[in-house]
């Protein structure tokens, strides 16, 4: 039963049984063979940005100025509709939150109440799966994108040249791993370090951050074997740094730093050997073999100390980065996701309402052609105001409008019904 539970891949969870590990490992090998890949294959198809990068207040104020400022009645009607949406969604999402909290409480690792029953590993896995099943539509409504196995393989195999901190991941340690992300951006990403005025490897000034893919928010759901589900959310995470968010990772020194450290040790060791070793050989009459053995042991100890210090520095940098970029975790994450889903829900409905009233005021029935025109109009408007290509889900917005009992009648009629 335990074995079967661990093989569950329901709701898109990237499980890691032997077949899944083999597929992931094969994709990682492909990326390692590529010459400087910059993004996962078919990335523009797999990832479609749906997050609306305005707060609800910003959106309402902008729509008021553009579409609902012709008269006091028009303005009051629109604000009344926004109030109706808020009150309707508040009750719905409060109910969703209570259900989700009740489902998550038995497996909450941070609970401070008395535990009624001790769960077996099989029971815990089953309840974790139920929580992830409930989270799936919530994350979708919050406009998160589920990152594919190909994206995970890219993140595990590819390291950005500006990332000094690198980690190694043992896939055999995990029961399942899942990532969701929203707010993809391309631009310079500054990483906070423990040293404010950090200098380069040879004392040079710090490098200017390069333009790279990163996400405004990333949600991680992962479980190592014989432990518990870990739910965390982070901000401003680069695409190549997703593996740093996983539990049970090990900090490693990059190939470039290993080469630089080995070169420095070799040069300094040769200098010491030439300047000191020759004097010892001539004055103390120590055999060449003994001196070489002593020198080799000394250099091995020195290399061990230097690499250990470098790993400690990188481990501290990783902890520092996760500390400042973590936004919420476990039960607190559930509440923040509810608020985000509620706000995205409201923004979609408000946008659809405004564009239907202003550009299609005489049509009462919303057909597929109108939905497509609505999607194009809103996407063009979002690009004009945000400068981002956003895939607006017009079908879902129209469905939610219908659930609120709002059709495509003119705004004056809507104001009289509220």
mmCIF file of C-alpha atoms in Angstrom:
data_model
loop_
_atom_site.group_PDB
_atom_site.id
_atom_site.type_symbol
_atom_site.label_atom_id
_atom_site.label_comp_id
_atom_site.label_asym_id
_atom_site.label_seq_id
_atom_site.Cartn_x
_atom_site.Cartn_y
_atom_site.Cartn_z
ATOM 1 C CA UNK A 1 0.000 0.000 0.000
ATOM 2 C CA UNK A 2 2.823 2.402 0.869
ATOM 3 C CA UNK A 3 4.572 1.600 -2.394
ATOM 4 C CA UNK A 4 1.435 2.286 -4.409
ATOM 5 C CA UNK A 5 0.805 5.561 -2.595
ATOM 6 C CA UNK A 6 4.282 6.769 -3.434
ATOM 7 C CA UNK A 7 3.686 6.161 -7.126
ATOM 8 C CA UNK A 8 0.649 8.437 -7.236
ATOM 9 C CA UNK A 9 0.994 11.130 -9.887
ATOM 10 C CA UNK A 10 -2.514 12.473 -9.603
ATOM 11 C CA UNK A 11 -3.139 16.206 -10.124
ATOM 12 C CA UNK A 12 0.093 16.667 -12.003
ATOM 13 C CA UNK A 13 2.409 16.103 -9.051
ATOM 14 C CA UNK A 14 5.915 15.439 -10.292
ATOM 15 C CA UNK A 15 6.488 12.213 -8.442
ATOM 16 C CA UNK A 16 9.880 10.602 -8.464
ATOM 17 C CA UNK A 17 9.476 6.806 -8.777
ATOM 18 C CA UNK A 18 12.135 4.942 -10.729
ATOM 19 C CA UNK A 19 10.525 5.658 -14.102
ATOM 20 C CA UNK A 20 10.103 9.353 -13.313
ATOM 21 C CA UNK A 21 13.696 9.601 -12.110
ATOM 22 C CA UNK A 22 14.955 7.955 -15.294
ATOM 23 C CA UNK A 23 12.988 10.387 -17.475
ATOM 24 C CA UNK A 24 14.190 13.378 -15.481
ATOM 25 C CA UNK A 25 17.793 12.156 -15.533
ATOM 26 C CA UNK A 26 17.646 11.650 -19.305
ATOM 27 C CA UNK A 27 16.422 15.203 -19.821
ATOM 28 C CA UNK A 28 19.161 16.513 -17.550
ATOM 29 C CA UNK A 29 21.777 14.697 -19.653
ATOM 30 C CA UNK A 30 20.387 16.348 -22.787
ATOM 31 C CA UNK A 31 20.709 19.797 -21.257
ATOM 32 C CA UNK A 32 24.258 19.116 -20.093
ATOM 33 C CA UNK A 33 25.192 18.202 -23.669
ATOM 34 C CA UNK A 34 23.812 21.476 -25.011
ATOM 35 C CA UNK A 35 26.105 24.441 -25.467
ATOM 36 C CA UNK A 36 25.013 27.194 -23.079
ATOM 37 C CA UNK A 37 21.237 26.694 -23.075
ATOM 38 C CA UNK A 38 19.385 29.822 -21.960
ATOM 39 C CA UNK A 39 15.902 28.407 -21.295
ATOM 40 C CA UNK A 40 13.995 25.083 -21.336
ATOM 41 C CA UNK A 41 12.881 23.668 -24.653
ATOM 42 C CA UNK A 42 9.455 24.889 -25.810
ATOM 43 C CA UNK A 43 9.508 27.397 -22.937
ATOM 44 C CA UNK A 44 7.340 29.951 -24.750
ATOM 45 C CA UNK A 45 4.686 27.268 -25.249
ATOM 46 C CA UNK A 46 4.876 25.634 -21.803
ATOM 47 C CA UNK A 47 4.858 28.882 -19.835
ATOM 48 C CA UNK A 48 2.141 31.450 -20.514
ATOM 49 C CA UNK A 49 2.056 34.432 -18.194
ATOM 50 C CA UNK A 50 -1.460 34.951 -16.796
ATOM 51 C CA UNK A 51 -0.732 37.067 -13.739
ATOM 52 C CA UNK A 52 -2.247 40.572 -13.926
ATOM 53 C CA UNK A 53 0.523 42.843 -12.563
ATOM 54 C CA UNK A 54 -1.761 45.424 -10.954
ATOM 55 C CA UNK A 55 -3.324 45.497 -7.532
ATOM 56 C CA UNK A 56 -7.117 45.561 -7.499
ATOM 57 C CA UNK A 57 -7.091 49.172 -6.326
ATOM 58 C CA UNK A 58 -4.752 50.209 -9.144
ATOM 59 C CA UNK A 59 -6.898 48.407 -11.683
ATOM 60 C CA UNK A 60 -10.156 49.940 -10.419
ATOM 61 C CA UNK A 61 -8.712 53.465 -10.447
ATOM 62 C CA UNK A 62 -7.339 53.039 -13.977
ATOM 63 C CA UNK A 63 -10.615 51.644 -15.314
ATOM 64 C CA UNK A 64 -12.535 54.432 -13.610
ATOM 65 C CA UNK A 65 -10.484 57.053 -15.434
ATOM 66 C CA UNK A 66 -10.634 55.365 -18.833
ATOM 67 C CA UNK A 67 -14.100 53.794 -18.993
ATOM 68 C CA UNK A 68 -16.344 54.982 -16.151
ATOM 69 C CA UNK A 69 -15.783 58.719 -15.752
ATOM 70 C CA UNK A 70 -18.433 60.009 -18.183
ATOM 71 C CA UNK A 71 -20.983 60.647 -15.428
ATOM 72 C CA UNK A 72 -21.518 60.300 -11.710
ATOM 73 C CA UNK A 73 -24.090 57.544 -12.367
ATOM 74 C CA UNK A 74 -21.595 55.567 -14.442
ATOM 75 C CA UNK A 75 -18.936 55.911 -11.769
ATOM 76 C CA UNK A 76 -21.322 54.891 -8.967
ATOM 77 C CA UNK A 77 -22.562 51.913 -10.982
ATOM 78 C CA UNK A 78 -19.037 50.627 -11.544
ATOM 79 C CA UNK A 79 -18.012 51.045 -7.906
ATOM 80 C CA UNK A 80 -21.210 49.282 -6.838
ATOM 81 C CA UNK A 81 -20.320 46.366 -9.099
ATOM 82 C CA UNK A 82 -16.807 46.188 -7.594
ATOM 83 C CA UNK A 83 -18.348 46.130 -4.124
ATOM 84 C CA UNK A 84 -20.717 43.355 -5.190
ATOM 85 C CA UNK A 85 -17.780 41.289 -6.493
ATOM 86 C CA UNK A 86 -15.816 41.775 -3.270
ATOM 87 C CA UNK A 87 -18.686 40.733 -1.004
ATOM 88 C CA UNK A 88 -19.513 37.709 -3.153
ATOM 89 C CA UNK A 89 -15.942 36.434 -3.316
ATOM 90 C CA UNK A 90 -15.225 37.061 0.358
ATOM 91 C CA UNK A 91 -17.702 34.465 1.553
ATOM 92 C CA UNK A 92 -16.678 31.931 -1.079
ATOM 93 C CA UNK A 93 -12.957 32.095 -0.410
ATOM 94 C CA UNK A 94 -13.416 32.159 3.349
ATOM 95 C CA UNK A 95 -15.232 28.839 3.015
ATOM 96 C CA UNK A 96 -12.441 27.468 0.807
ATOM 97 C CA UNK A 97 -9.829 28.545 3.367
ATOM 98 C CA UNK A 98 -11.654 26.843 6.244
ATOM 99 C CA UNK A 99 -11.939 23.606 4.291
ATOM 100 C CA UNK A 100 -8.283 23.710 3.282
ATOM 101 C CA UNK A 101 -7.123 24.463 6.839
ATOM 102 C CA UNK A 102 -9.152 21.554 8.181
ATOM 103 C CA UNK A 103 -7.644 19.242 5.587
ATOM 104 C CA UNK A 104 -4.085 20.446 6.225
ATOM 105 C CA UNK A 105 -4.162 20.600 10.030
ATOM 106 C CA UNK A 106 -3.451 16.851 10.669
ATOM 107 C CA UNK A 107 -0.243 17.072 8.597
ATOM 108 C CA UNK A 108 0.787 20.607 9.576
ATOM 109 C CA UNK A 109 4.425 20.377 10.795
ATOM 110 C CA UNK A 110 4.089 23.740 12.574
ATOM 111 C CA UNK A 111 0.925 22.997 14.528
ATOM 112 C CA UNK A 112 0.866 24.218 18.114
ATOM 113 C CA UNK A 113 -2.279 22.361 19.183
ATOM 114 C CA UNK A 114 -2.563 18.893 20.632
ATOM 115 C CA UNK A 115 -2.339 16.109 18.082
ATOM 116 C CA UNK A 116 -5.299 13.747 18.226
ATOM 117 C CA UNK A 117 -3.885 10.754 16.364
ATOM 118 C CA UNK A 118 -0.443 9.780 15.153
ATOM 119 C CA UNK A 119 -0.465 9.199 11.384
ATOM 120 C CA UNK A 120 1.413 6.441 9.646
ATOM 121 C CA UNK A 121 3.563 7.298 6.654
ATOM 122 C CA UNK A 122 0.903 5.876 4.320
ATOM 123 C CA UNK A 123 -1.859 7.959 5.889
ATOM 124 C CA UNK A 124 0.299 11.076 5.827
ATOM 125 C CA UNK A 125 1.106 10.602 2.136
ATOM 126 C CA UNK A 126 -2.584 10.179 1.349
ATOM 127 C CA UNK A 127 -3.550 13.368 3.204
ATOM 128 C CA UNK A 128 -0.707 15.284 1.563
ATOM 129 C CA UNK A 129 -2.031 14.181 -1.816
ATOM 130 C CA UNK A 130 -5.497 15.438 -0.887
ATOM 131 C CA UNK A 131 -4.052 18.824 0.074
ATOM 132 C CA UNK A 132 -2.165 19.072 -3.230
ATOM 133 C CA UNK A 133 -5.335 18.137 -5.125
ATOM 134 C CA UNK A 134 -7.179 20.999 -3.423
ATOM 135 C CA UNK A 135 -4.306 23.408 -4.029
ATOM 136 C CA UNK A 136 -4.217 22.737 -7.776
ATOM 137 C CA UNK A 137 -7.358 24.726 -8.772
ATOM 138 C CA UNK A 138 -6.533 27.397 -6.205
ATOM 139 C CA UNK A 139 -3.083 27.968 -7.696
ATOM 140 C CA UNK A 140 -4.591 27.990 -11.159
ATOM 141 C CA UNK A 141 -7.062 30.707 -10.126
ATOM 142 C CA UNK A 142 -4.174 32.639 -8.572
ATOM 143 C CA UNK A 143 -2.611 32.534 -12.083
ATOM 144 C CA UNK A 144 0.394 30.426 -11.118
ATOM 145 C CA UNK A 145 1.924 28.273 -13.848
ATOM 146 C CA UNK A 146 2.774 24.689 -13.057
ATOM 147 C CA UNK A 147 6.407 24.147 -14.084
ATOM 148 C CA UNK A 148 6.945 21.024 -16.144
ATOM 149 C CA UNK A 149 9.398 18.175 -15.688
ATOM 150 C CA UNK A 150 11.442 19.602 -18.561
ATOM 151 C CA UNK A 151 11.772 22.899 -16.687
ATOM 152 C CA UNK A 152 12.872 21.054 -13.539
ATOM 153 C CA UNK A 153 15.478 19.140 -15.567
ATOM 154 C CA UNK A 154 16.793 22.438 -16.957
ATOM 155 C CA UNK A 155 17.030 23.975 -13.476
ATOM 156 C CA UNK A 156 18.872 20.936 -12.100
ATOM 157 C CA UNK A 157 21.305 20.650 -15.005
ATOM 158 C CA UNK A 158 22.083 24.258 -15.934
ATOM 159 C CA UNK A 159 23.896 26.783 -13.752
ATOM 160 C CA UNK A 160 24.007 30.468 -14.547
ATOM 161 C CA UNK A 161 27.598 31.779 -14.776
ATOM 162 C CA UNK A 162 26.808 34.558 -12.258
ATOM 163 C CA UNK A 163 25.543 32.136 -9.597
ATOM 164 C CA UNK A 164 28.398 31.649 -7.163
ATOM 165 C CA UNK A 165 26.261 29.476 -4.883
ATOM 166 C CA UNK A 166 25.491 26.101 -6.432
ATOM 167 C CA UNK A 167 23.854 23.049 -4.903
ATOM 168 C CA UNK A 168 23.623 19.361 -5.695
ATOM 169 C CA UNK A 169 20.341 17.452 -5.447
ATOM 170 C CA UNK A 170 19.974 13.726 -4.842
ATOM 171 C CA UNK A 171 16.686 12.773 -6.496
ATOM 172 C CA UNK A 172 16.567 9.477 -4.593
ATOM 173 C CA UNK A 173 15.829 11.431 -1.406
ATOM 174 C CA UNK A 174 12.470 12.789 -2.617
ATOM 175 C CA UNK A 175 8.998 11.315 -2.722
ATOM 176 C CA UNK A 176 7.768 14.136 -4.973
ATOM 177 C CA UNK A 177 8.748 17.629 -6.089
ATOM 178 C CA UNK A 178 6.499 20.325 -7.573
ATOM 179 C CA UNK A 179 6.995 23.976 -8.584
ATOM 180 C CA UNK A 180 4.538 26.727 -9.513
ATOM 181 C CA UNK A 181 5.575 30.203 -10.646
ATOM 182 C CA UNK A 182 4.106 33.520 -11.738
ATOM 183 C CA UNK A 183 5.391 36.896 -12.822
ATOM 184 C CA UNK A 184 8.168 35.906 -15.212
ATOM 185 C CA UNK A 185 10.524 38.785 -15.853
ATOM 186 C CA UNK A 186 13.719 39.243 -17.857
ATOM 187 C CA UNK A 187 16.167 41.712 -16.407
ATOM 188 C CA UNK A 188 18.966 42.245 -13.879
ATOM 189 C CA UNK A 189 18.424 40.384 -10.633
ATOM 190 C CA UNK A 190 20.426 41.606 -7.665
ATOM 191 C CA UNK A 191 21.230 38.985 -5.067
ATOM 192 C CA UNK A 192 21.570 40.124 -1.457
ATOM 193 C CA UNK A 193 24.785 38.842 0.089
ATOM 194 C CA UNK A 194 26.136 38.715 3.613
ATOM 195 C CA UNK A 195 28.778 41.243 2.594
ATOM 196 C CA UNK A 196 27.256 44.545 1.509
ATOM 197 C CA UNK A 197 30.249 45.724 -0.500
ATOM 198 C CA UNK A 198 31.290 42.341 -1.820
ATOM 199 C CA UNK A 199 34.261 42.280 -4.147
ATOM 200 C CA UNK A 200 35.245 39.863 -6.877
ATOM 201 C CA UNK A 201 37.464 36.811 -6.574
ATOM 202 C CA UNK A 202 40.686 38.739 -7.179
ATOM 203 C CA UNK A 203 39.605 41.876 -5.302
ATOM 204 C CA UNK A 204 37.982 43.485 -8.322
ATOM 205 C CA UNK A 205 34.742 45.421 -8.162
ATOM 206 C CA UNK A 206 31.513 43.378 -8.145
ATOM 207 C CA UNK A 207 30.084 42.273 -11.471
ATOM 208 C CA UNK A 208 27.008 43.997 -12.844
ATOM 209 C CA UNK A 209 24.060 41.569 -12.695
ATOM 210 C CA UNK A 210 23.164 40.166 -16.113
ATOM 211 C CA UNK A 211 19.691 40.043 -17.614
ATOM 212 C CA UNK A 212 18.117 36.694 -16.823
ATOM 213 C CA UNK A 213 14.796 34.905 -16.420
ATOM 214 C CA UNK A 214 13.344 35.131 -12.937
ATOM 215 C CA UNK A 215 9.942 34.848 -11.268
ATOM 216 C CA UNK A 216 8.226 37.260 -8.902
ATOM 217 C CA UNK A 217 6.801 34.332 -6.933
ATOM 218 C CA UNK A 218 7.626 30.614 -6.787
ATOM 219 C CA UNK A 219 5.689 28.029 -4.750
ATOM 220 C CA UNK A 220 7.429 24.754 -3.846
ATOM 221 C CA UNK A 221 5.817 21.534 -2.670
ATOM 222 C CA UNK A 222 8.345 18.819 -1.851
ATOM 223 C CA UNK A 223 8.733 15.845 0.434
ATOM 224 C CA UNK A 224 11.874 13.938 1.300
ATOM 225 C CA UNK A 225 11.515 10.304 2.270
ATOM 226 C CA UNK A 226 10.218 9.548 5.772
ATOM 227 C CA UNK A 227 9.566 13.230 6.554
ATOM 228 C CA UNK A 228 6.646 15.546 5.741
ATOM 229 C CA UNK A 229 5.298 17.865 3.044
ATOM 230 C CA UNK A 230 7.108 21.196 2.787
ATOM 231 C CA UNK A 231 5.144 24.125 1.342
ATOM 232 C CA UNK A 232 7.055 27.354 0.747
ATOM 233 C CA UNK A 233 6.782 30.512 -1.323
ATOM 234 C CA UNK A 234 9.717 32.659 -2.443
ATOM 235 C CA UNK A 235 10.131 35.919 -4.348
ATOM 236 C CA UNK A 236 12.516 36.960 -7.133
ATOM 237 C CA UNK A 237 13.871 33.501 -7.916
ATOM 238 C CA UNK A 238 15.950 32.927 -11.103
ATOM 239 C CA UNK A 239 14.946 30.110 -13.414
ATOM 240 C CA UNK A 240 18.341 28.401 -13.000
ATOM 241 C CA UNK A 241 18.085 28.651 -9.193
ATOM 242 C CA UNK A 242 14.931 26.613 -8.597
ATOM 243 C CA UNK A 243 16.867 23.674 -7.139
ATOM 244 C CA UNK A 244 18.183 25.937 -4.367
ATOM 245 C CA UNK A 245 14.654 26.075 -2.926
ATOM 246 C CA UNK A 246 14.427 22.337 -2.309
ATOM 247 C CA UNK A 247 14.960 20.824 1.130
ATOM 248 C CA UNK A 248 17.935 18.504 1.712
ATOM 249 C CA UNK A 249 20.316 20.041 -0.837
ATOM 250 C CA UNK A 250 24.084 20.171 -0.480
ATOM 251 C CA UNK A 251 26.183 23.219 -1.284
ATOM 252 C CA UNK A 252 28.956 22.523 -3.761
ATOM 253 C CA UNK A 253 31.787 24.536 -5.248
ATOM 254 C CA UNK A 254 31.418 25.387 -8.920
ATOM 255 C CA UNK A 255 33.891 24.116 -11.515
ATOM 256 C CA UNK A 256 35.181 27.639 -12.092
ATOM 257 C CA UNK A 257 35.897 28.223 -8.408
ATOM 258 C CA UNK A 258 37.492 24.796 -8.036
ATOM 259 C CA UNK A 259 39.804 25.547 -10.964
ATOM 260 C CA UNK A 260 40.698 28.973 -9.556
ATOM 261 C CA UNK A 261 41.347 27.611 -6.068
ATOM 262 C CA UNK A 262 43.411 24.707 -7.350
ATOM 263 C CA UNK A 263 45.444 27.062 -9.526
ATOM 264 C CA UNK A 264 46.119 29.418 -6.623
ATOM 265 C CA UNK A 265 47.093 26.532 -4.354
ATOM 266 C CA UNK A 266 49.395 25.102 -6.987
ATOM 267 C CA UNK A 267 51.179 28.405 -7.623
ATOM 268 C CA UNK A 268 51.540 29.200 -3.916
ATOM 269 C CA UNK A 269 52.674 25.649 -3.179
ATOM 270 C CA UNK A 270 55.357 25.722 -5.855
ATOM 271 C CA UNK A 271 56.585 29.075 -4.558
ATOM 272 C CA UNK A 272 56.831 27.704 -1.013
ATOM 273 C CA UNK A 273 58.545 24.546 -2.215
ATOM 274 C CA UNK A 274 61.146 26.424 -4.276
ATOM 275 C CA UNK A 275 61.906 29.027 -1.602
ATOM 276 C CA UNK A 276 61.680 26.872 1.521
ATOM 277 C CA UNK A 277 62.062 23.307 0.330
ATOM 278 C CA UNK A 278 65.456 23.841 -1.240
ATOM 279 C CA UNK A 279 66.773 25.434 1.962
ATOM 280 C CA UNK A 280 65.478 22.544 4.048
ATOM 281 C CA UNK A 281 67.076 20.013 1.721
ATOM 282 C CA UNK A 282 70.485 21.693 1.870
ATOM 283 C CA UNK A 283 70.589 22.718 5.552
ATOM 284 C CA UNK A 284 68.712 19.953 7.393
ATOM 285 C CA UNK A 285 69.774 17.106 5.097
ATOM 286 C CA UNK A 286 66.203 15.809 4.801
ATOM 287 C CA UNK A 287 65.616 13.281 2.056
ATOM 288 C CA UNK A 288 63.807 14.352 -1.073
ATOM 289 C CA UNK A 289 61.144 11.643 -0.693
ATOM 290 C CA UNK A 290 60.313 12.652 2.882
ATOM 291 C CA UNK A 291 60.126 16.314 1.934
ATOM 292 C CA UNK A 292 57.809 15.573 -1.003
ATOM 293 C CA UNK A 293 55.530 13.467 1.215
ATOM 294 C CA UNK A 294 55.403 16.216 3.826
ATOM 295 C CA UNK A 295 54.735 18.838 1.164
ATOM 296 C CA UNK A 296 51.962 16.734 -0.421
ATOM 297 C CA UNK A 297 50.282 16.198 2.944
ATOM 298 C CA UNK A 298 50.535 19.900 3.749
ATOM 299 C CA UNK A 299 49.012 20.926 0.391
ATOM 300 C CA UNK A 300 46.195 18.354 0.771
ATOM 301 C CA UNK A 301 45.356 19.745 4.216
ATOM 302 C CA UNK A 302 45.522 23.286 2.896
ATOM 303 C CA UNK A 303 43.211 22.446 -0.036
ATOM 304 C CA UNK A 304 40.742 20.742 2.327
ATOM 305 C CA UNK A 305 40.668 23.834 4.548
ATOM 306 C CA UNK A 306 40.280 26.274 1.642
ATOM 307 C CA UNK A 307 37.475 24.308 -0.021
ATOM 308 C CA UNK A 308 35.769 23.848 3.350
ATOM 309 C CA UNK A 309 35.858 27.577 4.008
ATOM 310 C CA UNK A 310 34.505 28.291 0.538
ATOM 311 C CA UNK A 311 31.613 25.844 1.036
ATOM 312 C CA UNK A 312 30.826 27.438 4.387
ATOM 313 C CA UNK A 313 30.700 30.877 2.782
ATOM 314 C CA UNK A 314 28.396 29.604 0.040
ATOM 315 C CA UNK A 315 26.198 27.834 2.583
ATOM 316 C CA UNK A 316 25.883 31.090 4.513
ATOM 317 C CA UNK A 317 25.010 32.927 1.298
ATOM 318 C CA UNK A 318 22.310 30.332 0.527
ATOM 319 C CA UNK A 319 20.779 30.664 3.991
ATOM 320 C CA UNK A 320 20.907 34.452 3.705
ATOM 321 C CA UNK A 321 19.234 34.372 0.273
ATOM 322 C CA UNK A 322 16.450 32.032 1.420
ATOM 323 C CA UNK A 323 15.879 34.115 4.549
ATOM 324 C CA UNK A 324 15.291 37.328 2.635
ATOM 325 C CA UNK A 325 13.386 35.782 -0.273
ATOM 326 C CA UNK A 326 11.019 33.549 1.662
ATOM 327 C CA UNK A 327 7.531 35.070 1.865
ATOM 328 C CA UNK A 328 5.468 32.350 3.578
ATOM 329 C CA UNK A 329 5.430 28.650 4.328
ATOM 330 C CA UNK A 330 3.119 25.786 5.309
ATOM 331 C CA UNK A 331 -0.195 26.914 6.859
ATOM 332 C CA UNK A 332 0.560 30.633 6.373
ATOM 333 C CA UNK A 333 1.098 29.931 2.680
ATOM 334 C CA UNK A 334 -2.432 28.543 2.381
ATOM 335 C CA UNK A 335 -3.917 31.805 3.644
ATOM 336 C CA UNK A 336 -1.752 33.930 1.332
ATOM 337 C CA UNK A 337 -2.725 31.774 -1.668
ATOM 338 C CA UNK A 338 -6.399 32.230 -0.836
ATOM 339 C CA UNK A 339 -5.964 36.017 -0.783
ATOM 340 C CA UNK A 340 -4.033 35.966 -4.055
ATOM 341 C CA UNK A 341 -6.613 33.741 -5.780
ATOM 342 C CA UNK A 342 -9.418 35.986 -4.528
ATOM 343 C CA UNK A 343 -7.715 39.102 -5.859
ATOM 344 C CA UNK A 344 -6.918 37.562 -9.257
ATOM 345 C CA UNK A 345 -10.516 36.333 -9.456
ATOM 346 C CA UNK A 346 -11.816 39.841 -8.756
ATOM 347 C CA UNK A 347 -9.433 41.510 -11.227
ATOM 348 C CA UNK A 348 -10.461 39.172 -14.039
ATOM 349 C CA UNK A 349 -14.162 39.763 -13.421
ATOM 350 C CA UNK A 350 -13.743 43.542 -13.170
ATOM 351 C CA UNK A 351 -11.752 43.684 -16.413
ATOM 352 C CA UNK A 352 -14.268 41.530 -18.275
ATOM 353 C CA UNK A 353 -17.181 43.609 -16.935
ATOM 354 C CA UNK A 354 -15.630 46.929 -17.980
ATOM 355 C CA UNK A 355 -14.721 45.834 -21.505
ATOM 356 C CA UNK A 356 -18.061 44.129 -22.125
ATOM 357 C CA UNK A 357 -19.981 47.237 -21.022
ATOM 358 C CA UNK A 358 -17.870 49.683 -23.002
ATOM 359 C CA UNK A 359 -17.185 47.775 -26.226
ATOM 360 C CA UNK A 360 -20.127 45.354 -26.492
ATOM 361 C CA UNK A 361 -22.930 47.100 -24.587
ATOM 362 C CA UNK A 362 -25.858 45.883 -26.683
ATOM 363 C CA UNK A 363 -25.165 42.146 -26.680
ATOM 364 C CA UNK A 364 -26.827 40.182 -23.923
ATOM 365 C CA UNK A 365 -25.483 36.735 -24.786
ATOM 366 C CA UNK A 366 -21.760 36.063 -24.605
ATOM 367 C CA UNK A 367 -20.803 33.697 -27.434
ATOM 368 C CA UNK A 368 -17.417 32.248 -28.372
ATOM 369 C CA UNK A 369 -16.646 35.057 -30.847
ATOM 370 C CA UNK A 370 -17.291 37.699 -28.209
ATOM 371 C CA UNK A 371 -15.109 35.813 -25.729
ATOM 372 C CA UNK A 372 -12.254 35.773 -28.227
ATOM 373 C CA UNK A 373 -12.650 39.494 -28.992
ATOM 374 C CA UNK A 374 -12.774 40.188 -25.270
ATOM 375 C CA UNK A 375 -9.557 38.258 -24.722
ATOM 376 C CA UNK A 376 -7.754 40.145 -27.493
ATOM 377 C CA UNK A 377 -9.004 43.538 -26.307
ATOM 378 C CA UNK A 378 -7.944 42.969 -22.699
ATOM 379 C CA UNK A 379 -4.551 41.540 -23.679
ATOM 380 C CA UNK A 380 -3.856 44.576 -25.865
ATOM 381 C CA UNK A 381 -4.913 46.877 -23.035
ATOM 382 C CA UNK A 382 -2.687 45.048 -20.528
ATOM 383 C CA UNK A 383 0.268 45.208 -22.895
ATOM 384 C CA UNK A 384 -0.311 48.940 -23.399
ATOM 385 C CA UNK A 385 -0.388 49.630 -19.650
ATOM 386 C CA UNK A 386 2.057 47.011 -18.316
ATOM 387 C CA UNK A 387 4.331 46.337 -21.291
ATOM 388 C CA UNK A 388 3.893 42.580 -20.783
ATOM 389 C CA UNK A 389 2.363 39.809 -22.887
ATOM 390 C CA UNK A 390 -0.338 38.427 -20.602
ATOM 391 C CA UNK A 391 -2.597 35.524 -21.545
ATOM 392 C CA UNK A 392 -5.976 36.653 -20.202
ATOM 393 C CA UNK A 393 -8.417 33.814 -19.505
ATOM 394 C CA UNK A 394 -11.570 35.359 -20.945
ATOM 395 C CA UNK A 395 -13.582 32.126 -20.760
ATOM 396 C CA UNK A 396 -13.076 31.879 -17.018
ATOM 397 C CA UNK A 397 -13.836 35.560 -16.485
ATOM 398 C CA UNK A 398 -17.098 35.323 -18.444
ATOM 399 C CA UNK A 399 -18.052 32.199 -16.523
ATOM 400 C CA UNK A 400 -17.531 34.026 -13.237
ATOM 401 C CA UNK A 401 -19.554 36.980 -14.519
ATOM 402 C CA UNK A 402 -22.390 34.612 -15.322
ATOM 403 C CA UNK A 403 -22.187 33.108 -11.828
ATOM 404 C CA UNK A 404 -22.599 36.613 -10.417
ATOM 405 C CA UNK A 405 -25.737 37.036 -12.525
ATOM 406 C CA UNK A 406 -24.201 39.749 -14.694
ATOM 407 C CA UNK A 407 -24.740 39.685 -18.438
ATOM 408 C CA UNK A 408 -23.734 42.136 -21.132
ATOM 409 C CA UNK A 409 -26.494 44.667 -20.491
ATOM 410 C CA UNK A 410 -25.544 48.337 -20.446
ATOM 411 C CA UNK A 411 -24.068 49.850 -17.313
ATOM 412 C CA UNK A 412 -27.154 51.929 -16.589
ATOM 413 C CA UNK A 413 -29.232 48.766 -16.290
ATOM 414 C CA UNK A 414 -26.640 47.212 -14.022
ATOM 415 C CA UNK A 415 -26.716 50.254 -11.759
ATOM 416 C CA UNK A 416 -30.453 49.959 -11.362
ATOM 417 C CA UNK A 417 -30.213 46.321 -10.290
ATOM 418 C CA UNK A 418 -27.605 46.815 -7.557
#
